[in-house]
Amino acid sequence: MKTKEVLILPGDGIGPEVCHEAKKVLEHINDTKDLGITISESAVGGCAFEEFGNPLPEKTLKLAQRSDAILLGAVGGPSWDNLDYDLRPERALLGLRSELDLFANLRPAILSKYLSDSSSLKPEKVLDLDMLIVRELTGGIYFGEPRGRSDTNESAFNTMVYSKNEIERIGRVAFEAAQKRNKKLCSVDKANVLEVSVLWREVISDLADEYPDVHLSHMLVDNAAMQLVREPKQFDVIVTGNLFGDILSDIAAMLTGSIGMLPSASLNSKNQGLYEPVHGSAPDIAGKGLANPIAAILSVAMMLKYSFSLNEASSDIEIAIQEVLSEGYITHDLEGNNNKKLSTSEMGNKIIEKLI
Ligand code: NAD
């Protein structure tokens, strides 16, 4: 039987608080459904720097390489803002992404019908919104060479480069994700201006022959940004490069209201995955029991689905969360009845109650 080793990296700020609740949910579903998952924990980020002088200690990296899936809370905080670039907590995240070659970033933007008042768009525009952005994470203009300054320091340059292989592998992740959803894929590029986008469009179009059940369309990134706020429900899966995906996924995140609700996955070609809430370490509310643990718990649901193909267990968690929200229970970041506002651990417990 395939191993199911999960490494939890709680990190800093609210990371340990939300990971604690996510771990409770994972342990509960593992026990009741006998999923055979083993769980270990290690240090990452600012707390790892304090203990080991390194935000990504060797021991943590080795455990990460050996594990099948990683759940990360969040890293960073004001205590470490003045450290040298290489010692900053955020370097641990970049280190994990590059060491594990986590090239595919999956960010669902789902709006619970019980929270449509929390969105920045009118409720009818976002009611039942359920889309997925697949962003290429290890290539494109963020990594392309050459980059730098001219000799006279009068100009600066970066290079947007994608190989056919890089486009093909992210394309496959997106087509396969679309197959598991509503079978609609929109590839976003800037093919009217950029040569790299012309290649992107060619490679994605060629791949479409292998996925005849998926309807493929192409859209220019400026139009995609507009369409996301005009009519977001037209999208099922979007696939795009690193820079465009960075921007579009933040637009999509705002459509769903609170950052405390959004999970993400970063996958490599061996289906190893790093799962994490989209939010950061929220130092302003850390240690107060105010953090919403739902993004971390939904990250566990994504892990069960994408790393272990445990689709039923994954949707059990999603359904339990919807049930809790349908009864009006919320956390402090969400709009609603003050009498039903739960602390971080109360929310975790409520979700577990619904799983029984
Ligand atoms: P943030 O996401 O930590 O917080 C932004 C705002 O959202 C804050 O008001 C915070 O209280 C609130 N918030 C965030 N998550 C919440 C949750 N689960 N429940 C309720 N409210 C929540 O972003 P920031 O303030 O810009 O960054 C704080 C630190 O986190 C910085 O050091 C930054 O570098 C780091 N960061 C880490 C990651 C990561 O680990 N992946 C991502 C983003 C930022």
GROMACS .gro file of N, CA, C and O in nm, residues 12-13 45-46 74-83 88-90 281-283:
model
   80
   12ASP      N    1   0.482   3.017   1.234
   12ASP     CA    2   0.479   3.131   1.326
   12ASP      C    3   0.338   3.192   1.338
   12ASP      O    4   0.249   3.161   1.258
   13GLY      N    5   0.324   3.285   1.434
   13GLY     CA    6   0.200   3.362   1.450
   13GLY      C    7   0.081   3.270   1.470
   13GLY      O    8   0.083   3.182   1.557
   45GLY      N    9   1.037   2.841   0.958
   45GLY     CA   10   1.013   2.985   0.969
   45GLY      C   11   1.089   3.051   1.083
   45GLY      O   12   1.197   3.006   1.122
   46GLY      N   13   1.030   3.156   1.138
   46GLY     CA   14   1.096   3.233   1.244
   46GLY      C   15   1.126   3.148   1.366
   46GLY      O   16   1.234   3.160   1.426
   74ALA      N   17   0.187   2.907   0.863
   74ALA     CA   18   0.230   3.034   0.804
   74ALA      C   19   0.365   3.069   0.865
   74ALA      O   20   0.397   3.022   0.975
   75VAL      N   21   0.443   3.147   0.794
   75VAL     CA   22   0.572   3.188   0.849
   75VAL      C   23   0.585   3.341   0.846
   75VAL      O   24   0.519   3.408   0.768
   76GLY      N   25   0.670   3.391   0.935
   76GLY     CA   26   0.701   3.534   0.934
   76GLY      C   27   0.642   3.609   1.052
   76GLY      O   28   0.558   3.557   1.125
   77GLY      N   29   0.689   3.731   1.067
   77GLY     CA   30   0.640   3.817   1.176
   77GLY      C   31   0.740   3.927   1.201
   77GLY      O   32   0.855   3.920   1.155
   78PRO      N   33   0.697   4.031   1.274
   78PRO     CA   34   0.782   4.149   1.291
   78PRO      C   35   0.917   4.120   1.356
   78PRO      O   36   1.015   4.188   1.327
   79SER      N   37   0.926   4.016   1.441
   79SER     CA   38   1.054   3.990   1.508
   79SER      C   39   1.166   3.955   1.411
   79SER      O   40   1.282   3.966   1.446
   80TRP      N   41   1.127   3.909   1.291
   80TRP     CA   42   1.231   3.863   1.198
   80TRP      C   43   1.241   3.950   1.074
   80TRP      O   44   1.313   3.918   0.981
   81ASP      N   45   1.169   4.064   1.074
   81ASP     CA   46   1.166   4.149   0.954
   81ASP      C   47   1.302   4.209   0.919
   81ASP      O   48   1.328   4.241   0.804
   82ASN      N   49   1.389   4.225   1.021
   82ASN     CA   50   1.517   4.290   0.992
   82ASN      C   51   1.633   4.193   0.971
   82ASN      O   52   1.748   4.234   0.959
   83LEU      N   53   1.601   4.065   0.963
   83LEU     CA   54   1.708   3.966   0.938
   83LEU      C   55   1.758   3.977   0.795
   83LEU      O   56   1.687   4.026   0.706
   88ARG      N   57   1.551   3.510   0.651
   88ARG     CA   58   1.412   3.549   0.680
   88ARG      C   59   1.321   3.427   0.669
   88ARG      O   60   1.343   3.337   0.587
   89PRO      N   61   1.215   3.423   0.752
   89PRO     CA   62   1.125   3.307   0.753
   89PRO      C   63   1.070   3.271   0.615
   89PRO      O   64   1.056   3.154   0.581
   90GLU      N   65   1.040   3.375   0.533
   90GLU     CA   66   0.980   3.350   0.401
   90GLU      C   67   1.072   3.268   0.311
   90GLU      O   68   1.027   3.200   0.219
  281SER      N   69   0.086   3.494   0.878
  281SER     CA   70   0.094   3.457   1.019
  281SER      C   71   0.012   3.549   1.109
  281SER      O   72   0.005   3.527   1.230
  282ALA      N   73  -0.049   3.653   1.051
  282ALA     CA   74  -0.141   3.744   1.122
  282ALA      C   75  -0.094   3.776   1.264
  282ALA      O   76  -0.164   3.746   1.361
  283PRO      N   77   0.021   3.843   1.278
  283PRO     CA   78   0.072   3.872   1.413
  283PRO      C   79  -0.025   3.954   1.496
  283PRO      O   80  -0.025   3.944   1.620
   0.00000   0.00000   0.00000
